[in-house]
Short mmCIF file of N, CA and C and ligand atoms in Angstrom, two decimals:
data_model
loop_
_atom_site.label_atom_id
_atom_site.label_comp_id
_atom_site.label_asym_id
_atom_site.label_seq_id
_atom_site.Cartn_x
_atom_site.Cartn_y
_atom_site.Cartn_z
N MET A 50 1.00 -1.11 -0.13
CA MET A 50 -0.01 -0.21 -0.25
C MET A 50 0.67 1.07 0.14
N THR A 51 2.05 1.16 0.68
CA THR A 51 2.90 2.43 0.71
C THR A 51 3.62 3.38 -0.75
N SER A 52 3.51 2.00 -1.38
CA SER A 52 4.07 2.04 -2.91
C SER A 52 3.58 3.17 -3.59
N GLU A 53 1.85 2.93 -3.16
CA GLU A 53 1.04 4.22 -4.26
C GLU A 53 1.44 5.76 -4.06
N SER A 54 1.57 6.35 -2.84
CA SER A 54 2.06 7.04 -2.05
C SER A 54 3.05 8.21 -2.65
N PHE A 55 3.58 7.38 -3.58
CA PHE A 55 4.84 7.71 -4.36
C PHE A 55 4.77 8.57 -6.00
N GLU A 56 2.94 7.97 -6.34
CA GLU A 56 2.83 8.78 -7.78
C GLU A 56 2.71 9.95 -7.84
N PRO A 57 1.79 10.41 -7.38
CA PRO A 57 1.40 12.11 -7.20
C PRO A 57 3.05 12.54 -6.92
N VAL A 58 4.02 12.50 -7.16
CA VAL A 58 5.52 13.13 -6.66
C VAL A 58 5.87 13.74 -8.57
N THR A 59 5.34 12.74 -9.77
CA THR A 59 5.43 12.76 -10.99
C THR A 59 4.71 13.43 -11.68
N ALA A 60 3.58 14.06 -11.04
CA ALA A 60 2.22 14.84 -11.68
C ALA A 60 2.68 16.62 -11.93
N PRO A 61 3.55 17.02 -11.23
CA PRO A 61 4.21 18.49 -11.70
C PRO A 61 4.65 18.25 -12.49
N SER A 62 6.14 17.31 -13.18
CA SER A 62 6.44 17.59 -14.10
C SER A 62 5.83 16.99 -15.34
N ARG A 63 4.59 16.65 -15.47
CA ARG A 63 4.10 16.14 -16.72
C ARG A 63 3.50 17.61 -17.16
N ARG A 64 2.98 18.64 -16.14
CA ARG A 64 2.00 19.20 -16.31
C ARG A 64 2.93 20.69 -16.96
N THR A 65 4.27 20.66 -16.37
CA THR A 65 5.51 21.83 -17.04
C THR A 65 5.56 21.37 -18.85
N ALA A 66 5.53 19.90 -18.76
CA ALA A 66 5.84 19.85 -20.60
C ALA A 66 4.49 19.90 -21.15
N LEU A 67 2.91 20.08 -20.53
CA LEU A 67 2.38 20.48 -21.25
C LEU A 67 2.00 21.59 -21.70
N ALA A 68 2.44 22.91 -20.56
CA ALA A 68 2.55 24.33 -20.87
C ALA A 68 3.85 24.57 -22.03
N ALA A 69 4.62 24.02 -21.62
CA ALA A 69 5.58 23.93 -23.60
C ALA A 69 5.15 23.82 -24.50
N VAL A 70 4.46 22.89 -24.65
CA VAL A 70 3.59 22.72 -25.67
C VAL A 70 2.64 23.58 -26.37
N GLY A 71 1.65 24.35 -25.17
CA GLY A 71 1.05 25.35 -25.46
C GLY A 71 1.83 26.41 -26.07
N ALA A 72 2.70 26.78 -25.53
CA ALA A 72 3.15 27.91 -25.38
C ALA A 72 4.09 27.66 -27.11
N ALA A 73 4.19 26.65 -27.39
CA ALA A 73 5.06 26.41 -28.84
C ALA A 73 3.77 27.01 -29.92
N GLY A 74 2.70 25.92 -29.64
CA GLY A 74 0.75 26.28 -30.72
C GLY A 74 0.89 27.48 -30.84
N LEU A 75 1.17 28.58 -29.75
CA LEU A 75 1.08 29.78 -30.58
C LEU A 75 1.70 30.28 -30.69
N ALA A 76 3.14 30.17 -30.93
CA ALA A 76 4.22 30.72 -31.54
C ALA A 76 3.97 30.40 -32.78
N VAL A 77 3.62 29.39 -33.60
CA VAL A 77 3.26 28.54 -34.78
C VAL A 77 1.86 30.02 -35.26
N ALA A 78 1.16 29.74 -34.52
CA ALA A 78 -0.31 30.55 -35.07
C ALA A 78 0.35 32.40 -35.19
N LEU A 79 0.79 32.77 -34.33
CA LEU A 79 1.18 34.12 -34.73
C LEU A 79 1.93 34.26 -35.96
N THR A 80 2.64 33.01 -36.23
CA THR A 80 4.08 33.52 -37.27
C THR A 80 2.99 33.43 -38.80
N ALA A 81 1.98 32.58 -38.95
CA ALA A 81 1.09 31.98 -39.66
C ALA A 81 0.51 33.38 -39.77
N CYS A 82 -0.49 34.19 -39.13
CA CYS A 82 -1.17 35.35 -39.19
C CYS A 82 0.07 36.19 -39.32
N SER A 83 0.84 36.32 -39.42
CA SER A 83 1.83 37.75 -39.78
C SER A 83 1.86 37.53 -41.41
N SER A 84 2.28 36.30 -41.68
CA SER A 84 2.12 36.14 -43.28
C SER A 84 0.89 36.27 -44.37
N ASP A 85 0.05 36.93 -43.50
CA ASP A 85 -0.89 37.29 -44.42
C ASP A 85 -0.78 38.26 -45.11
N ASP A 86 -0.97 39.55 -44.50
CA ASP A 86 -1.24 40.62 -44.42
C ASP A 86 -0.07 41.76 -45.58
N ASP A 87 0.86 41.20 -45.93
CA ASP A 87 1.28 41.44 -47.23
C ASP A 87 1.06 41.40 -48.48
N SER A 88 0.26 40.55 -48.81
CA SER A 88 -0.15 40.60 -49.97
C SER A 88 -1.33 41.48 -50.32
N SER A 89 -2.11 41.58 -49.26
CA SER A 89 -3.47 42.15 -49.45
C SER A 89 -3.37 43.85 -50.23
N SER A 90 -2.21 44.45 -50.05
CA SER A 90 -2.07 46.17 -50.50
C SER A 90 -1.64 46.22 -51.34
N ASP A 91 -1.34 45.58 -52.67
CA ASP A 91 -0.05 45.26 -53.40
C ASP A 91 -1.13 46.47 -54.95
N SER A 92 -1.98 45.89 -54.70
CA SER A 92 -2.64 46.50 -55.92
C SER A 92 -2.90 47.80 -56.59
N SER A 93 -3.59 48.78 -55.34
CA SER A 93 -3.67 49.99 -55.69
C SER A 93 -2.04 51.06 -54.81
N SER A 94 -1.56 51.92 -55.25
CA SER A 94 -0.70 52.65 -54.83
C SER A 94 -1.05 54.23 -54.41
N SER A 95 -2.25 54.12 -54.57
CA SER A 95 -3.27 55.81 -54.67
C SER A 95 -2.86 56.06 -52.96
N LYS A 96 -2.49 55.06 -52.25
CA LYS A 96 -2.63 55.80 -50.75
C LYS A 96 -1.45 55.94 -50.43
N ASP A 97 -0.52 56.19 -50.86
CA ASP A 97 1.37 55.82 -50.73
C ASP A 97 1.89 56.98 -49.47
N THR A 98 0.87 58.33 -49.59
CA THR A 98 1.46 59.52 -48.84
C THR A 98 0.28 59.59 -47.76
N SER A 99 -0.64 58.91 -47.12
CA SER A 99 -1.34 58.96 -46.30
C SER A 99 -1.17 58.46 -44.80
N GLY A 100 0.27 58.39 -44.76
CA GLY A 100 0.61 58.18 -43.59
C GLY A 100 1.69 59.20 -42.68
N SER A 101 1.72 59.76 -43.45
CA SER A 101 2.73 61.11 -43.35
C SER A 101 2.13 62.87 -43.72
N GLY A 102 2.52 63.37 -42.77
CA GLY A 102 2.37 65.28 -43.12
C GLY A 102 1.39 64.93 -42.66
N THR A 103 0.38 64.18 -41.88
CA THR A 103 -0.97 65.06 -41.38
C THR A 103 -0.69 64.79 -39.49
N ALA A 104 0.05 64.89 -38.92
CA ALA A 104 0.18 64.78 -37.89
C ALA A 104 -0.34 65.82 -36.89
N GLY A 105 0.12 66.62 -36.89
CA GLY A 105 -0.81 67.70 -36.29
C GLY A 105 -2.19 68.24 -36.83
N SER A 106 -2.21 68.95 -37.77
CA SER A 106 -3.44 69.45 -37.99
C SER A 106 -3.58 68.88 -39.53
N SER A 107 -4.90 68.46 -40.12
CA SER A 107 -5.43 68.17 -41.12
C SER A 107 -6.24 68.79 -41.74
N THR A 108 -6.46 70.31 -40.98
CA THR A 108 -7.39 70.76 -41.31
C THR A 108 -6.96 72.15 -42.58
N ALA A 109 -7.81 71.82 -43.84
CA ALA A 109 -7.35 73.18 -45.11
C ALA A 109 -7.95 74.52 -44.61
N GLN A 110 -8.61 74.30 -44.10
CA GLN A 110 -9.91 75.64 -43.20
C GLN A 110 -8.56 76.79 -42.61
N GLY A 111 -8.29 75.84 -41.56
CA GLY A 111 -7.45 77.17 -40.50
C GLY A 111 -8.12 77.04 -39.80
N ASP A 112 -9.23 77.36 -39.55
CA ASP A 112 -9.89 77.45 -38.04
C ASP A 112 -10.29 76.70 -36.57
N ALA A 113 -9.60 75.80 -36.71
CA ALA A 113 -8.32 75.25 -35.38
C ALA A 113 -7.56 75.44 -35.44
N GLY A 114 -7.52 75.31 -33.91
CA GLY A 114 -5.69 75.66 -33.74
C GLY A 114 -5.17 77.28 -33.31
N GLY A 115 -4.34 77.79 -34.28
CA GLY A 115 -4.01 78.93 -34.50
C GLY A 115 -4.44 80.08 -33.65
N THR A 116 -4.08 81.50 -33.64
CA THR A 116 -4.42 82.33 -33.08
C THR A 116 -4.48 83.19 -34.46
N GLU A 117 -5.30 84.19 -34.70
CA GLU A 117 -5.69 84.45 -35.55
C GLU A 117 -4.22 86.00 -35.26
N LEU A 118 -3.53 86.46 -36.03
CA LEU A 118 -2.34 87.24 -35.81
C LEU A 118 -2.62 88.81 -37.14
N ALA A 119 -3.48 88.71 -38.15
CA ALA A 119 -3.81 89.92 -38.32
C ALA A 119 -4.32 89.36 -40.09
N LYS A 120 -4.87 90.66 -40.86
CA LYS A 120 -5.25 90.27 -41.79
C LYS A 120 -4.35 90.45 -42.84
N THR A 121 -4.72 89.83 -44.04
CA THR A 121 -3.35 90.04 -45.24
C THR A 121 -3.30 91.43 -45.54
N SER A 122 -4.73 92.26 -45.42
CA SER A 122 -4.42 93.87 -46.10
C SER A 122 -3.58 94.87 -44.39
N ASP A 123 -3.14 93.95 -43.59
CA ASP A 123 -2.21 94.66 -42.81
C ASP A 123 -1.42 94.57 -43.54
N ILE A 124 -0.81 93.40 -43.67
CA ILE A 124 0.28 93.42 -44.24
C ILE A 124 1.28 94.34 -45.46
N PRO A 125 2.06 95.39 -45.17
CA PRO A 125 2.28 95.99 -46.38
C PRO A 125 3.34 95.23 -47.40
N GLU A 126 3.16 95.25 -48.51
CA GLU A 126 3.85 94.90 -49.99
C GLU A 126 5.17 95.59 -49.76
N GLY A 127 6.46 94.45 -49.64
CA GLY A 127 7.47 94.87 -49.82
C GLY A 127 7.96 95.76 -48.68
N GLY A 128 7.24 95.01 -47.64
CA GLY A 128 7.25 95.25 -45.86
C GLY A 128 6.54 94.19 -45.18
N GLY A 129 6.20 94.79 -43.70
CA GLY A 129 6.19 93.90 -42.88
C GLY A 129 5.55 94.65 -41.55
N LYS A 130 4.96 93.63 -41.14
CA LYS A 130 4.21 94.56 -39.69
C LYS A 130 5.14 93.52 -38.93
N ILE A 131 5.16 94.46 -37.51
CA ILE A 131 5.83 93.92 -36.10
C ILE A 131 4.38 93.80 -35.05
N PHE A 132 4.63 92.40 -34.68
CA PHE A 132 3.85 92.33 -33.49
C PHE A 132 4.41 91.68 -32.45
N ALA A 133 4.73 92.89 -31.47
CA ALA A 133 5.47 92.87 -30.76
C ALA A 133 4.72 92.16 -29.48
N SER A 134 3.85 92.09 -29.04
CA SER A 134 3.53 91.18 -28.27
C SER A 134 3.42 89.52 -28.41
N LYS A 135 3.28 88.73 -29.69
CA LYS A 135 3.61 87.76 -30.61
C LYS A 135 5.02 87.35 -30.06
N GLY A 136 5.82 88.31 -30.48
CA GLY A 136 7.16 88.26 -30.72
C GLY A 136 7.48 87.80 -32.36
N VAL A 137 6.62 88.20 -32.71
CA VAL A 137 7.23 88.11 -34.38
C VAL A 137 6.78 89.38 -35.62
N VAL A 138 7.57 88.66 -36.20
CA VAL A 138 7.13 89.99 -37.33
C VAL A 138 6.45 89.55 -38.76
N VAL A 139 5.64 90.06 -38.99
CA VAL A 139 5.24 89.04 -40.36
C VAL A 139 5.34 90.06 -41.81
N THR A 140 5.90 89.64 -43.00
CA THR A 140 6.35 90.28 -44.19
C THR A 140 5.44 90.31 -44.93
N GLN A 141 5.91 90.64 -46.14
CA GLN A 141 4.81 90.41 -47.51
C GLN A 141 5.90 90.78 -48.93
N PRO A 142 6.97 90.02 -48.89
CA PRO A 142 8.37 90.24 -49.57
C PRO A 142 7.75 90.34 -51.13
N THR A 143 6.79 89.58 -51.66
CA THR A 143 6.41 89.97 -52.70
C THR A 143 4.85 89.75 -52.97
N ALA A 144 4.26 90.27 -53.51
CA ALA A 144 2.13 90.44 -53.49
C ALA A 144 2.04 88.63 -53.04
N GLY A 145 1.20 88.81 -51.89
CA GLY A 145 0.83 87.28 -51.79
C GLY A 145 1.68 86.33 -51.24
N THR A 146 2.65 86.70 -50.99
CA THR A 146 3.68 85.62 -50.44
C THR A 146 3.72 86.31 -48.88
N TYR A 147 3.89 85.63 -48.07
CA TYR A 147 3.89 86.17 -46.52
C TYR A 147 4.89 84.88 -45.75
N LYS A 148 5.89 85.71 -45.43
CA LYS A 148 6.39 85.32 -44.12
C LYS A 148 6.63 85.84 -43.12
N ALA A 149 7.26 84.77 -41.51
CA ALA A 149 6.76 85.28 -40.27
C ALA A 149 9.00 85.13 -40.22
N PHE A 150 8.74 85.83 -38.58
CA PHE A 150 10.08 85.85 -37.94
C PHE A 150 10.14 85.74 -36.79
N SER A 151 10.75 85.65 -36.04
CA SER A 151 11.07 86.14 -34.86
C SER A 151 11.29 87.78 -35.07
N SER A 152 10.51 87.97 -33.72
CA SER A 152 10.68 89.39 -33.41
C SER A 152 12.48 90.25 -32.51
N LYS A 153 12.84 88.86 -32.38
CA LYS A 153 14.03 89.49 -31.13
C LYS A 153 15.28 88.88 -32.41
N CYS A 154 16.45 90.02 -32.04
CA CYS A 154 17.41 90.05 -32.52
C CYS A 154 18.10 89.20 -32.13
N THR A 155 18.94 88.59 -33.02
CA THR A 155 19.70 87.73 -32.88
C THR A 155 21.06 88.04 -32.52
N HIS A 156 21.35 89.47 -32.27
CA HIS A 156 22.19 89.88 -32.11
C HIS A 156 22.59 90.21 -30.59
N GLN A 157 21.63 90.97 -29.70
CA GLN A 157 21.70 91.06 -28.28
C GLN A 157 20.02 90.74 -27.41
N GLY A 158 19.64 90.29 -28.39
CA GLY A 158 18.17 90.17 -27.99
C GLY A 158 17.21 91.41 -27.94
N CYS A 159 17.67 92.46 -28.72
CA CYS A 159 16.42 93.36 -28.24
C CYS A 159 15.51 93.20 -29.52
N ALA A 160 14.14 93.80 -28.91
CA ALA A 160 13.22 93.31 -30.24
C ALA A 160 13.27 94.61 -30.99
N VAL A 161 13.14 93.66 -32.29
CA VAL A 161 13.03 94.67 -33.68
C VAL A 161 12.12 95.80 -33.40
N SER A 162 12.68 96.64 -34.15
CA SER A 162 10.97 97.92 -33.83
C SER A 162 10.74 98.74 -35.40
N SER A 163 11.29 98.92 -36.27
CA SER A 163 10.59 98.77 -37.29
C SER A 163 11.03 98.18 -38.34
N ILE A 164 10.17 98.28 -39.99
CA ILE A 164 10.74 98.02 -40.66
C ILE A 164 10.74 99.20 -42.36
N SER A 165 11.68 99.09 -43.06
CA SER A 165 11.68 99.96 -44.02
C SER A 165 13.08 99.80 -45.15
N GLY A 166 12.26 99.82 -46.34
CA GLY A 166 13.51 99.71 -46.96
C GLY A 166 14.00 97.95 -47.29
N GLY A 167 12.48 97.13 -47.51
CA GLY A 167 12.92 96.31 -47.42
C GLY A 167 13.87 95.17 -45.95
N ALA A 168 13.97 95.87 -44.85
CA ALA A 168 14.53 95.60 -43.66
C ALA A 168 13.89 95.44 -42.40
N ILE A 169 14.38 94.59 -42.10
CA ILE A 169 13.38 94.47 -40.28
C ILE A 169 14.69 95.30 -39.66
N VAL A 170 14.77 96.63 -38.63
CA VAL A 170 15.15 96.96 -38.36
C VAL A 170 15.96 96.82 -36.45
N CYS A 171 16.76 96.41 -36.32
CA CYS A 171 16.84 96.98 -34.92
C CYS A 171 17.71 97.77 -33.86
N PRO A 172 16.93 98.51 -33.35
CA PRO A 172 16.60 100.19 -32.56
C PRO A 172 18.30 99.47 -31.52
N CYS A 173 18.93 98.75 -31.54
CA CYS A 173 19.64 98.66 -30.32
C CYS A 173 21.36 99.08 -30.81
N HIS A 174 21.58 98.02 -31.77
CA HIS A 174 23.13 98.41 -32.28
C HIS A 174 22.40 98.84 -34.33
N GLY A 175 21.70 98.53 -34.49
CA GLY A 175 21.36 99.35 -35.95
C GLY A 175 21.57 97.73 -36.68
N SER A 176 21.58 96.74 -36.00
CA SER A 176 20.97 95.58 -37.01
C SER A 176 20.06 95.83 -38.12
N GLU A 177 20.38 94.81 -39.21
CA GLU A 177 18.87 94.46 -40.37
C GLU A 177 18.71 93.85 -40.79
N PHE A 178 17.73 93.23 -41.25
CA PHE A 178 17.26 91.93 -41.37
C PHE A 178 16.35 91.63 -42.83
N SER A 179 16.54 91.01 -43.58
CA SER A 179 15.74 90.79 -44.65
C SER A 179 14.30 90.60 -44.57
N VAL A 180 13.37 91.23 -45.51
CA VAL A 180 11.65 90.81 -44.85
C VAL A 180 11.56 89.62 -45.82
N THR A 181 12.47 89.04 -46.86
CA THR A 181 12.15 87.92 -47.40
C THR A 181 12.69 86.97 -46.91
N ASP A 182 13.65 86.74 -45.90
CA ASP A 182 14.13 85.36 -46.13
C ASP A 182 14.74 85.59 -44.47
N GLY A 183 14.74 86.60 -43.45
CA GLY A 183 15.40 86.91 -42.20
C GLY A 183 16.41 87.20 -42.01
N SER A 184 16.93 86.79 -43.06
CA SER A 184 18.94 86.85 -43.18
C SER A 184 19.31 88.49 -43.21
N VAL A 185 20.57 88.11 -42.71
CA VAL A 185 21.46 89.75 -42.15
C VAL A 185 21.81 90.07 -43.28
N LYS A 186 21.21 91.70 -43.16
CA LYS A 186 21.87 92.72 -44.15
C LYS A 186 22.77 93.27 -44.00
N LYS A 187 22.70 93.90 -42.65
CA LYS A 187 23.88 94.41 -41.64
C LYS A 187 23.56 94.21 -40.26
N GLY A 188 25.13 94.11 -39.90
CA GLY A 188 25.46 93.83 -38.26
C GLY A 188 24.98 94.54 -37.57
N PRO A 189 25.13 94.75 -35.94
CA PRO A 189 26.45 93.33 -35.94
C PRO A 189 25.66 92.50 -35.87
N ALA A 190 24.57 92.09 -36.25
CA ALA A 190 24.15 90.69 -35.66
C ALA A 190 24.31 89.82 -37.21
N THR A 191 24.91 88.66 -36.81
CA THR A 191 25.45 87.62 -37.48
C THR A 191 24.57 86.27 -38.27
N GLN A 192 23.34 86.07 -37.16
CA GLN A 192 22.25 84.83 -37.59
C GLN A 192 21.41 86.10 -38.01
N GLY A 193 20.37 85.20 -38.91
CA GLY A 193 19.40 85.73 -39.20
C GLY A 193 18.18 85.32 -38.62
N LEU A 194 16.94 86.05 -38.41
CA LEU A 194 15.84 86.14 -38.18
C LEU A 194 15.19 84.63 -37.79
N PRO A 195 15.42 83.56 -36.92
CA PRO A 195 14.20 82.16 -37.20
C PRO A 195 13.30 82.41 -37.60
N ALA A 196 12.77 82.00 -38.54
CA ALA A 196 11.66 81.70 -38.86
C ALA A 196 10.29 81.40 -38.44
N GLU A 197 9.44 81.57 -38.47
CA GLU A 197 8.25 81.44 -37.59
C GLU A 197 7.16 80.45 -38.41
N GLN A 198 6.55 79.79 -38.15
CA GLN A 198 5.23 79.40 -38.69
C GLN A 198 3.93 79.36 -38.34
N ILE A 199 3.90 80.51 -39.98
CA ILE A 199 2.12 81.05 -39.98
C ILE A 199 1.11 80.31 -41.46
N SER A 200 -0.23 80.01 -41.07
CA SER A 200 -0.51 79.29 -42.08
C SER A 200 -1.88 80.94 -42.73
N VAL A 201 -2.23 81.12 -44.18
CA VAL A 201 -2.84 82.02 -44.76
C VAL A 201 -3.99 81.20 -45.44
N SER A 202 -4.96 81.76 -44.57
CA SER A 202 -6.26 81.30 -45.29
C SER A 202 -7.39 82.35 -45.61
N GLY A 203 -7.73 82.21 -46.70
CA GLY A 203 -8.70 83.21 -47.36
C GLY A 203 -7.38 85.18 -46.98
N ASP A 204 -8.26 85.42 -46.54
CA ASP A 204 -7.47 86.90 -45.94
C ASP A 204 -6.85 86.77 -44.44
N SER A 205 -6.87 86.05 -43.86
CA SER A 205 -6.68 85.84 -42.28
C SER A 205 -5.08 85.57 -42.17
N ILE A 206 -4.28 86.07 -41.54
CA ILE A 206 -3.01 85.12 -40.94
C ILE A 206 -3.18 85.09 -39.90
N THR A 207 -2.71 83.42 -39.39
CA THR A 207 -3.09 82.48 -38.27
C THR A 207 -1.08 82.66 -37.97
N LEU A 208 -1.41 82.57 -36.49
CA LEU A 208 -0.35 81.78 -35.78
C LEU A 208 0.17 80.27 -35.62
N ALA A 209 1.09 79.74 -36.72
CA ALA A 209 0.82 77.86 -36.36
C ALA A 209 1.03 77.65 -35.01
FE1 FES B 2 19.87 94.55 -32.20
FE2 FES B 2 22.35 94.33 -31.18
S1 FES B 2 20.30 93.15 -30.05
S2 FES B 2 21.53 95.12 -33.03
#
Protein backbone atom coordinates (compact mmCIF):
# COMPACT_ATOMS: atom_id res chain seq x y z
CA MET A 1 0.00 0.00 0.00
CA THR A 2 2.77 2.42 0.67
CA SER A 3 4.15 2.29 -2.85
CA GLU A 4 1.11 4.12 -4.28
CA SER A 5 1.83 7.22 -2.24
CA PHE A 6 4.86 8.03 -4.43
CA GLU A 7 2.92 8.45 -7.63
CA PRO A 8 1.71 12.05 -7.22
CA VAL A 9 5.34 13.21 -7.19
CA THR A 10 5.57 12.80 -10.95
CA ALA A 11 2.50 14.92 -11.71
CA PRO A 12 4.11 18.40 -11.69
CA SER A 13 6.66 17.52 -14.35
CA ARG A 14 3.91 16.34 -16.63
CA ARG A 15 2.14 19.70 -16.30
CA THR A 16 5.30 21.56 -17.21
CA ALA A 17 5.61 19.55 -20.36
CA LEU A 18 2.05 20.40 -21.39
CA ALA A 19 2.59 24.13 -20.84
CA ALA A 20 5.63 24.10 -23.08
CA VAL A 21 3.66 22.51 -25.88
CA GLY A 22 0.97 25.16 -25.50
CA ALA A 23 3.45 28.03 -25.92
CA ALA A 24 4.99 26.48 -28.99
CA GLY A 25 1.55 26.13 -30.52
CA LEU A 26 0.87 29.87 -30.01
CA ALA A 27 4.11 30.85 -31.68
CA VAL A 28 3.19 28.84 -34.72
CA ALA A 29 -0.23 30.49 -34.90
CA LEU A 30 1.26 34.03 -34.72
CA THR A 31 3.73 33.31 -37.48
CA ALA A 32 0.97 32.06 -39.72
CA CYS A 33 -1.10 35.25 -39.19
CA SER A 34 1.63 37.77 -39.96
CA SER A 35 2.47 36.24 -43.32
CA ASP A 36 -1.05 36.95 -44.56
CA ASP A 37 -0.98 40.75 -44.26
CA ASP A 38 1.63 41.56 -46.87
CA SER A 39 -0.16 40.32 -49.94
CA SER A 40 -3.40 42.29 -49.61
CA SER A 41 -2.33 45.92 -50.32
CA ASP A 42 -0.39 45.58 -53.55
CA SER A 43 -2.94 46.41 -56.20
CA SER A 44 -3.53 50.17 -55.61
CA SER A 45 -0.75 52.62 -54.88
CA SER A 46 -2.93 55.69 -54.40
CA LYS A 47 -2.54 55.83 -50.63
CA ASP A 48 1.23 56.07 -50.52
CA THR A 49 1.43 59.39 -48.65
CA SER A 50 -1.54 59.02 -46.35
CA GLY A 51 0.57 58.06 -43.39
CA SER A 52 2.80 61.12 -43.28
CA GLY A 53 2.41 64.86 -42.97
CA THR A 54 -0.91 64.94 -41.17
CA ALA A 55 0.25 64.50 -37.62
CA GLY A 56 -0.65 67.90 -36.19
CA SER A 57 -3.58 69.40 -38.03
CA SER A 58 -5.14 68.17 -41.20
CA THR A 59 -7.61 71.01 -41.64
CA ALA A 60 -7.16 73.10 -44.74
CA GLN A 61 -9.53 75.79 -43.52
CA GLY A 62 -7.36 76.88 -40.65
CA ASP A 63 -10.20 77.32 -38.23
CA ALA A 64 -8.89 74.93 -35.62
CA GLY A 65 -5.88 75.72 -33.52
CA GLY A 66 -3.81 78.84 -34.34
CA THR A 67 -4.38 82.37 -33.16
CA GLU A 68 -5.32 84.91 -35.78
CA LEU A 69 -2.51 87.37 -36.06
CA ALA A 70 -3.58 89.75 -38.76
CA LYS A 71 -5.43 90.27 -42.00
CA THR A 72 -3.38 90.02 -45.15
CA SER A 73 -4.34 93.63 -45.88
CA ASP A 74 -2.50 94.71 -42.70
CA ILE A 75 0.84 93.62 -44.12
CA PRO A 76 2.35 96.06 -46.60
CA GLU A 77 3.79 94.59 -49.79
CA GLY A 78 7.58 94.78 -49.80
CA GLY A 79 7.52 95.40 -46.06
CA GLY A 80 5.89 93.97 -43.01
CA LYS A 81 4.44 94.49 -39.58
CA ILE A 82 5.81 93.79 -36.12
CA PHE A 83 3.58 92.05 -33.58
CA ALA A 84 5.53 92.80 -30.44
CA SER A 85 3.17 91.03 -28.06
CA LYS A 86 3.54 87.81 -30.07
CA GLY A 87 7.25 88.20 -30.68
CA VAL A 88 6.70 87.90 -34.40
CA VAL A 89 7.30 89.93 -37.54
CA VAL A 90 5.10 89.18 -40.55
CA THR A 91 6.32 90.32 -43.95
CA GLN A 92 5.05 90.29 -47.51
CA PRO A 93 8.21 90.32 -49.64
CA THR A 94 6.24 89.94 -52.86
CA ALA A 95 2.53 90.25 -53.51
CA GLY A 96 0.64 87.37 -51.96
CA THR A 97 3.67 85.80 -50.26
CA TYR A 98 3.74 86.02 -46.49
CA LYS A 99 6.62 85.18 -44.21
CA ALA A 100 7.07 85.35 -40.46
CA PHE A 101 10.15 85.65 -38.31
CA SER A 102 11.01 86.02 -34.67
CA SER A 103 11.08 89.68 -33.66
CA LYS A 104 13.95 89.09 -31.26
CA CYS A 105 17.25 90.34 -32.64
CA THR A 106 19.88 87.62 -32.79
CA HIS A 107 22.60 90.04 -31.70
CA GLN A 108 21.73 90.71 -28.08
CA GLY A 109 18.05 89.99 -27.96
CA CYS A 110 16.44 93.42 -28.40
CA ALA A 111 13.03 93.52 -30.03
CA VAL A 112 13.16 94.80 -33.57
CA SER A 113 11.23 98.02 -33.86
CA SER A 114 10.69 99.05 -37.44
CA ILE A 115 10.66 97.94 -41.04
CA SER A 116 11.96 100.10 -43.82
CA GLY A 117 13.46 99.65 -47.26
CA GLY A 118 12.87 95.89 -47.22
CA ALA A 119 14.68 95.50 -43.91
CA ILE A 120 13.60 94.66 -40.38
CA VAL A 121 15.56 97.03 -38.14
CA CYS A 122 16.82 96.55 -34.59
CA PRO A 123 17.04 99.81 -32.65
CA CYS A 124 19.77 98.71 -30.25
CA HIS A 125 22.79 98.54 -32.50
CA GLY A 126 21.31 98.95 -35.94
CA SER A 127 21.22 95.40 -37.25
CA GLU A 128 19.01 94.90 -40.27
CA PHE A 129 17.36 91.71 -41.51
CA SER A 130 15.82 90.90 -44.87
CA VAL A 131 12.02 90.85 -45.05
CA THR A 132 12.35 88.06 -47.59
CA ASP A 133 14.14 85.42 -45.55
CA GLY A 134 15.21 87.01 -42.27
CA SER A 135 18.88 86.94 -43.25
CA VAL A 136 21.29 89.59 -41.99
CA LYS A 137 21.54 92.63 -44.26
CA LYS A 138 23.60 94.67 -41.84
CA GLY A 139 25.47 93.79 -38.63
CA PRO A 140 26.49 93.61 -35.90
CA ALA A 141 24.13 90.61 -35.86
CA THR A 142 25.64 87.62 -37.62
CA GLN A 143 22.64 85.29 -37.63
CA GLY A 144 19.34 85.80 -39.39
CA LEU A 145 16.01 85.96 -37.64
CA PRO A 146 14.55 82.47 -37.19
CA ALA A 147 11.44 81.76 -39.24
CA GLU A 148 8.10 81.38 -37.49
CA GLN A 149 5.24 79.20 -38.72
CA ILE A 150 2.17 80.95 -40.04
CA SER A 151 -0.63 79.90 -42.27
CA VAL A 152 -2.73 82.05 -44.54
CA SER A 153 -6.34 81.21 -45.13
CA GLY A 154 -8.38 83.60 -47.22
CA ASP A 155 -7.48 87.03 -45.84
CA SER A 156 -6.54 85.75 -42.42
CA ILE A 157 -3.01 85.10 -41.20
CA THR A 158 -2.70 82.71 -38.29
CA LEU A 159 0.19 81.86 -36.07
CA ALA A 160 0.67 78.12 -36.20
FE1 LIG B 1 19.89 94.06 -32.14
FE2 LIG B 1 22.30 94.55 -31.07
S1 LIG B 1 20.55 93.65 -30.14
S2 LIG B 1 21.59 95.00 -33.05
